[in-house]
Short mmCIF file of C-alpha atoms in Angstrom, two decimals:
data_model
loop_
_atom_site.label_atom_id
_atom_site.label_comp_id
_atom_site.label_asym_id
_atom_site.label_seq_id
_atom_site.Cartn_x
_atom_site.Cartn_y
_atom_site.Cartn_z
CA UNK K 1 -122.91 10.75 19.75
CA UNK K 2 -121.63 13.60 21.20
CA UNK K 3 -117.74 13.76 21.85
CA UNK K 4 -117.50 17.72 22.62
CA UNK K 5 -119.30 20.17 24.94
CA UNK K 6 -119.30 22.84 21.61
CA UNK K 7 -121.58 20.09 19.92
CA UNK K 8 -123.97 20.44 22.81
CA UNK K 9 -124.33 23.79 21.31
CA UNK K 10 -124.26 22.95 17.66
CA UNK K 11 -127.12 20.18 18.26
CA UNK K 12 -128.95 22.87 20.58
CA UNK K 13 -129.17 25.64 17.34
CA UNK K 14 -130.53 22.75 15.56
CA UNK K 15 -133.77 21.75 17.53
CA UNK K 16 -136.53 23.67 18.30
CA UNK K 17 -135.77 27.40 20.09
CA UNK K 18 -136.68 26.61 24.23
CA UNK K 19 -137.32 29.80 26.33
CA UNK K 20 -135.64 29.60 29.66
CA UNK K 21 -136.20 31.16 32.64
CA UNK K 22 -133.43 32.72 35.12
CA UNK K 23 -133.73 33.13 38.43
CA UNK K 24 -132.35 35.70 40.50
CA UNK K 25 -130.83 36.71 37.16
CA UNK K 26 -128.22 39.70 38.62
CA UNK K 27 -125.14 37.74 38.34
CA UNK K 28 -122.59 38.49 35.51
CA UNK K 29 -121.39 35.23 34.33
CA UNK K 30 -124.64 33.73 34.44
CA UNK K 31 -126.18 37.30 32.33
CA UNK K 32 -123.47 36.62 29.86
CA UNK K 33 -123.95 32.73 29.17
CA UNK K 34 -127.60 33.47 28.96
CA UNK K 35 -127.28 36.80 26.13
CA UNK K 36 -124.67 34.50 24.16
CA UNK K 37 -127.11 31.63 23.95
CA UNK K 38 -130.08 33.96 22.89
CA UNK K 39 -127.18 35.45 20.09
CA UNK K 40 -126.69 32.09 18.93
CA UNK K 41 -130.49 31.25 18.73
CA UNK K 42 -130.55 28.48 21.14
CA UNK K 43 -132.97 30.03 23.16
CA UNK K 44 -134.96 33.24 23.90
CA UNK K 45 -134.84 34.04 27.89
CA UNK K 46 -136.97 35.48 30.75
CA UNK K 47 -134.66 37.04 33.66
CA UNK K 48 -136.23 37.13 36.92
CA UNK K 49 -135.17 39.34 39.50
CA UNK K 50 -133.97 42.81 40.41
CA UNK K 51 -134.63 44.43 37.29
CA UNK K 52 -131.89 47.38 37.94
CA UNK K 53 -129.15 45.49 38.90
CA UNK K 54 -129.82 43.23 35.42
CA UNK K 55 -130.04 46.02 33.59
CA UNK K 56 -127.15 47.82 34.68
CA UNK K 57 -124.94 44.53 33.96
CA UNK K 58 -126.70 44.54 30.66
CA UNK K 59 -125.36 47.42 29.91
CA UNK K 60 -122.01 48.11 31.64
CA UNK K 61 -121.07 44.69 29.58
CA UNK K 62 -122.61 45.76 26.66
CA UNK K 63 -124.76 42.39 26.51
CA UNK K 64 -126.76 41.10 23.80
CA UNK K 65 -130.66 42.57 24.56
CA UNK K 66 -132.94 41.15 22.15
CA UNK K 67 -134.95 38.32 23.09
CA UNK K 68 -135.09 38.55 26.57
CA UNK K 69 -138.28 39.98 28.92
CA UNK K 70 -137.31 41.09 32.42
CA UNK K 71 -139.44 40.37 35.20
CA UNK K 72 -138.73 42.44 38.17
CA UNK K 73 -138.77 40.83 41.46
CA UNK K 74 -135.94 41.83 44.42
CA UNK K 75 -137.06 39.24 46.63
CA UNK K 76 -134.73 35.97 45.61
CA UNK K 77 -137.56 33.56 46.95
CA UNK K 78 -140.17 34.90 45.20
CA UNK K 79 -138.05 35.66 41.91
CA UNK K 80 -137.06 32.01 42.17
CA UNK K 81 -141.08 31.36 42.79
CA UNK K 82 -142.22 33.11 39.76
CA UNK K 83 -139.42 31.73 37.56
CA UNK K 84 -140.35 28.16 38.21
CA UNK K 85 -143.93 29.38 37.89
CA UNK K 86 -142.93 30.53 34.01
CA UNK K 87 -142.80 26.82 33.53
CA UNK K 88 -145.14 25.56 35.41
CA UNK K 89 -147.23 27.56 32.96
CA UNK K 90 -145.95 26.90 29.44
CA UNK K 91 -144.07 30.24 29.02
CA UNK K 92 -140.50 28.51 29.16
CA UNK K 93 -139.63 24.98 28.92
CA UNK K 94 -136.40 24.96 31.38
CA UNK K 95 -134.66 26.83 34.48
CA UNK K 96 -131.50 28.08 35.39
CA UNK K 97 -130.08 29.05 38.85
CA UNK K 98 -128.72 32.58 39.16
CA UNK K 99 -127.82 34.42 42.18
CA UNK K 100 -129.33 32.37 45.00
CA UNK K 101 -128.70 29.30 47.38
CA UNK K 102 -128.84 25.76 45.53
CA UNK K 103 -131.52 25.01 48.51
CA UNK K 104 -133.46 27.99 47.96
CA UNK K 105 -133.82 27.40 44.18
CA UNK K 106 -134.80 23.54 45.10
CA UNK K 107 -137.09 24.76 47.32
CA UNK K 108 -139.09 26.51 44.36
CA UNK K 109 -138.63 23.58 42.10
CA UNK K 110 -139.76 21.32 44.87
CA UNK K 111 -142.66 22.93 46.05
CA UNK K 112 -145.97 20.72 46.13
CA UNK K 113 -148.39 23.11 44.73
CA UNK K 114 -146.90 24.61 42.53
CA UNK K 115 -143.22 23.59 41.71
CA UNK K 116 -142.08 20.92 38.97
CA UNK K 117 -141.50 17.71 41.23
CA UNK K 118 -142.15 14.77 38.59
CA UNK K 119 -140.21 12.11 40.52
CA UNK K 120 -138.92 11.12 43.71
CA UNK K 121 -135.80 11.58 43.08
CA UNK K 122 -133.47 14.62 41.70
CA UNK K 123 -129.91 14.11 40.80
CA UNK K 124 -127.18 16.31 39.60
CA UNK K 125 -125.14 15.30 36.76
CA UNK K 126 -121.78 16.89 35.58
CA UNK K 127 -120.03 16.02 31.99
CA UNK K 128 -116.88 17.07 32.31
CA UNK K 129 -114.22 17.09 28.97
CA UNK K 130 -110.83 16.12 30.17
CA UNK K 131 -108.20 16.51 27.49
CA UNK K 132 -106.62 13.50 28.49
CA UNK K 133 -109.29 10.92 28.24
CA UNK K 134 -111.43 10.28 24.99
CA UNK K 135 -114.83 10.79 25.58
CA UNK K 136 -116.62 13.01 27.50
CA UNK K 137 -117.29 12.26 31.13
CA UNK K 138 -120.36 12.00 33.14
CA UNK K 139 -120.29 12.51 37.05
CA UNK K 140 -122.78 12.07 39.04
CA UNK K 141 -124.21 12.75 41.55
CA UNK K 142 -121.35 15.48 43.09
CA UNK K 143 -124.43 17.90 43.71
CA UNK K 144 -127.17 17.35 45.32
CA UNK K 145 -127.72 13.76 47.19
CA UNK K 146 -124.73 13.50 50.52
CA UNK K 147 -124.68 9.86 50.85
CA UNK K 148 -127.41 8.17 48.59
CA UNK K 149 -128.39 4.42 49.92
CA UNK K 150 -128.59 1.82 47.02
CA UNK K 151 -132.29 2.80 45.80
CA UNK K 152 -131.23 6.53 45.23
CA UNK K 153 -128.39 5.31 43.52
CA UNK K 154 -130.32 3.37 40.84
CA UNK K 155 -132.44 6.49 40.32
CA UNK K 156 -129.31 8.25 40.01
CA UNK K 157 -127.89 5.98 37.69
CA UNK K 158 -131.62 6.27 35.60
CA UNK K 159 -131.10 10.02 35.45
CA UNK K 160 -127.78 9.63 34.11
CA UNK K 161 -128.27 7.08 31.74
CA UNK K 162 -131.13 9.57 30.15
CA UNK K 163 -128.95 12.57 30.23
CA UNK K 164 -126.56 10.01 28.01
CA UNK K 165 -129.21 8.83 26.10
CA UNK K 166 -130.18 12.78 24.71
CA UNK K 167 -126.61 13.23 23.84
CA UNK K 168 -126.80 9.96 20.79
CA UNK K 169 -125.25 7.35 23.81
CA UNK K 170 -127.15 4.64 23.38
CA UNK K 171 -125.88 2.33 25.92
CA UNK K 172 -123.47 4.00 28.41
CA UNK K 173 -121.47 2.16 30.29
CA UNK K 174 -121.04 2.95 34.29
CA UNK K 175 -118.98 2.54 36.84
CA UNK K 176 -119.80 2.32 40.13
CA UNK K 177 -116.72 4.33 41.78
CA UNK K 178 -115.07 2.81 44.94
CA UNK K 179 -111.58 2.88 46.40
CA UNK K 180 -110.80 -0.44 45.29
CA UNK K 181 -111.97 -3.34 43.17
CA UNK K 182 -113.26 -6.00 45.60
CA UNK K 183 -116.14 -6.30 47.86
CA UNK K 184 -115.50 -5.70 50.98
CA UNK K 185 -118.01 -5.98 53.84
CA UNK K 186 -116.31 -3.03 55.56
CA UNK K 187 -116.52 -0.45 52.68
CA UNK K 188 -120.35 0.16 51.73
CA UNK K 189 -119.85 1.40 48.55
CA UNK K 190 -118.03 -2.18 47.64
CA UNK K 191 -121.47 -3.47 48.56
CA UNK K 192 -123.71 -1.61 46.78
CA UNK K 193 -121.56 -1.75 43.96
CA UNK K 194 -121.88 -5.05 43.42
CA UNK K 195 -125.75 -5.09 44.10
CA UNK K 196 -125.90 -2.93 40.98
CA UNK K 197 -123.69 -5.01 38.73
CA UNK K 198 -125.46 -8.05 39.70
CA UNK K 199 -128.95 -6.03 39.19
CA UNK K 200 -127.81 -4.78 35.89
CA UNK K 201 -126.59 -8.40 34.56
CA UNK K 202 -130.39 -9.74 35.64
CA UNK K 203 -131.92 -6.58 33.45
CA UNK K 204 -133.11 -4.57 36.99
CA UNK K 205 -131.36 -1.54 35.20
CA UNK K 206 -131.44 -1.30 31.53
CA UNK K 207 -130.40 0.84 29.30
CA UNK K 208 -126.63 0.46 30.31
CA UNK K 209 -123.68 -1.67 31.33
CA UNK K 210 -122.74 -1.12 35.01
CA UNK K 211 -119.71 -2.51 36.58
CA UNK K 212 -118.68 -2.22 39.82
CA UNK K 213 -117.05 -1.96 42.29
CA UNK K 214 -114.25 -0.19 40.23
CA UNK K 215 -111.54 2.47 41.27
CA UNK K 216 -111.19 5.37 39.65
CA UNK K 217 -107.67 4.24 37.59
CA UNK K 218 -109.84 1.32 36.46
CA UNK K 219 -112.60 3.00 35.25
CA UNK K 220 -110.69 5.43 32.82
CA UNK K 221 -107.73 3.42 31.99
CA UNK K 222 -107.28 -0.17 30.44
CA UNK K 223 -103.93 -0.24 30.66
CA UNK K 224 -104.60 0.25 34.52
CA UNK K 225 -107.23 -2.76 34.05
CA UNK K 226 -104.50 -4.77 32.32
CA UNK K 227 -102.20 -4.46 35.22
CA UNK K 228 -104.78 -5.40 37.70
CA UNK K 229 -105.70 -8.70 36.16
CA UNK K 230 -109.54 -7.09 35.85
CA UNK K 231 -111.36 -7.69 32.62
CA UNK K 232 -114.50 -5.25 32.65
CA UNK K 233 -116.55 -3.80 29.51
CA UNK K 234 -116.21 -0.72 31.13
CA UNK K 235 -113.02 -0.06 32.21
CA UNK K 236 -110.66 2.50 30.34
CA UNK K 237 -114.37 2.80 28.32
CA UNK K 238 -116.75 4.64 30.99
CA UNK K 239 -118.89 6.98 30.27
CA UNK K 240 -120.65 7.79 33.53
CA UNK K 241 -119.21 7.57 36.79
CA UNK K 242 -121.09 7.19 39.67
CA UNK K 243 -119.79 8.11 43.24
CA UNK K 244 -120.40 6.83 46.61
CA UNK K 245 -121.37 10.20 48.03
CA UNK K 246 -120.93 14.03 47.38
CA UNK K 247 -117.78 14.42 48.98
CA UNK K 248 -115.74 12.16 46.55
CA UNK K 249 -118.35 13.29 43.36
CA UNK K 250 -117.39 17.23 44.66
CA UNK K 251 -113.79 16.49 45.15
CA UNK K 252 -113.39 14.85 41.65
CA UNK K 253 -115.29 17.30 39.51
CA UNK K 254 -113.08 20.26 40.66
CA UNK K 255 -109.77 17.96 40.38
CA UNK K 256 -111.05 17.68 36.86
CA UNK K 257 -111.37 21.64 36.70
CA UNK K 258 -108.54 22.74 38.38
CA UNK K 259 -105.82 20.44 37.87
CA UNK K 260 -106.65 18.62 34.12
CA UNK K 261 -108.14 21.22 32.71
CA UNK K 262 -111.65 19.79 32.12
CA UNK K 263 -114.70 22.24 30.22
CA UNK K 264 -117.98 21.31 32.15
CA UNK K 265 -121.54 21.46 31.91
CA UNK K 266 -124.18 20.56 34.58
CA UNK K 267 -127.80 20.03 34.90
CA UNK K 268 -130.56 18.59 37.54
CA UNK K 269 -132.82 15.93 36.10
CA UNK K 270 -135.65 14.32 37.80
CA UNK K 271 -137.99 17.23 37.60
CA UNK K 272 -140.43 17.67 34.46
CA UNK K 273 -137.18 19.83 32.92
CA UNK K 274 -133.85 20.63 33.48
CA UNK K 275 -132.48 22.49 36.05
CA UNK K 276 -128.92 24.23 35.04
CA UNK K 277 -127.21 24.53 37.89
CA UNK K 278 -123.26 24.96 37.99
CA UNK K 279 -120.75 26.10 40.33
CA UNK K 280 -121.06 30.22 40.75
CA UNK K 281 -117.03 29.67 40.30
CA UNK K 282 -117.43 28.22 37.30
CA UNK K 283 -117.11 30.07 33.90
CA UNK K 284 -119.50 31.43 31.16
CA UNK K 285 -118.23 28.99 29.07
CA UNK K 286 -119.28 26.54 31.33
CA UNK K 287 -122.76 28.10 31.84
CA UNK K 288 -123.32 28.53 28.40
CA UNK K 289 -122.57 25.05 27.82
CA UNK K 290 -125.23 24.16 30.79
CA UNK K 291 -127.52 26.18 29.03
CA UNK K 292 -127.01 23.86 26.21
CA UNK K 293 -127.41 20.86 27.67
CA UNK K 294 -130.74 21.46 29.71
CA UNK K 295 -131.77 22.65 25.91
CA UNK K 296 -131.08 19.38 24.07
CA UNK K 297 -132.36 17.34 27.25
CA UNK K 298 -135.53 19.44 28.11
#
């Protein structure tokens, strides 16, 4: 199981080498994730885009060069296009967002003819390492879906739980995140929360022990559990932690970041491979790291 984003890596180097393609590849942070993951041999990488401005990062940063093809392409649709094409086609076996729109890269990956839908549903999920808490945590969905009803939240869930399942968890357990513990016919999420526990208990969604509705202090802290006269398998134990909607999954994932601290690493899932996709705030690190993860999970 893993219990640190720099395993995602070590587990990565250890399993077949995947070729990803970029696209829009001219951004810095993303150019120098994607050279330190060919220089560890986790993959080998096609850049797609404006093939001047990648090589002028390339070499104003003095960037690793071997094992990577550029295609050029200026226009970020079409880059994006051709990128998803390059697995559509065999010649890589996962994609990463560079500089473009989240929609515009969906939009590719979407596309009925010839993009990589596989499912009716795409979720993001984010696995944050917080120094305080023991494990690392999975977020979801912060990303993509604004206010998922109670079906897309069981295919979120799904995602999740096979995101958890690549990294050696073999039965994660979730919470289903509200503002307080009770169901209250007022408060949606209470609802639906519920549904879900209830569904899990009856075997509806395997694979996983979901609990709900839970608050956040709950979820991450027995001691908060304790005080609240709540006995839960998952809380102070939780693994993945699933939010009403994309405001409160947005809002925690940068508290995580900004104020505790937390290393990250984020992926789509729901298409026939991973989609990294991360913050353009967010680090190398943290995009090297992504890079990882849609590796071990594609």
């Amino acid at each position: 199981m893993v219990k640190k984003l720099v395993e995602l890596v070590d587990i990565a180097k250890e399993k077949s080498k995947k070729v990803l393609s970029v696209a829009v590849a001219q951004d810095e942070e993303v150019l120098k994730a994607v050279t330190e993951a060919v220089k560890l041999g986790i993959i080998d990488a096609i850049l797609v885009g404006d093939k001047k401005s990648i090589v002028d990062i390339l070499e104003r940063e003095n960037l690793h060069k071997n094992n990577i093809e550029i295609v050029n392409e200026k226009d970020p649709s079409k880059a994006a296009a051709a990128a998803v094409k390059l697995v559509s086609e065999g010649k890589a076996q996962f994609i990463m967002k560079g500089m473009l729109k989240t929609a515009e890269m969906l939009k590719a990956v979407l596309n009925k003819e010839t993009g990589l839908r596989k499912s009716k549903l795409l979720s993001h999920v984010m696995i944050y390492e917080v120094p305080a808490y023991h494990k690392l945590l999975f977020l979801t969905d912060g990303g993509m879906l604004t206010y998922p009803n109670l079906e897309e939240k069981i295919g979120i869930i799904k995602n999740a739980v096979f995101v958890a399942n690549r990294l050696g968890i073999t039965l994660p357990k979730v919470a289903a995140i509200s503002a307080v513990e009770v169901v209250n016919a007022h408060m949606q999420s209470t609802l639906d929360a519920a549904v879900l526990a209830q569904m899990n208990k009856r075997g509806q969604i395997g694979g996983c022990i979901v609990d709900g509705p839970l608050a956040l202090d709950v979820a991450v802290s027995k001691t908060s559990a304790e005080h609240k006269k709540i006995t839960s398998e998952v809380a102070g134990d939780v693994d993945i932690l699933l939010v009403p909607n994309i405001e409160a999954g947005n809002l925690l994932g940068k508290s995580m970041t900004y104020f505790a601290g937390a290393e990250n690493a984020g992926i789509i899932v729901g298409a026939k491979c991973p989609v990294v996709l991360v913050s353009r705030t967010n680090s190398a690190m943290s995009k090297l790291y992504s890079i990882a993860l849609g590796s071990v999970v594609s």
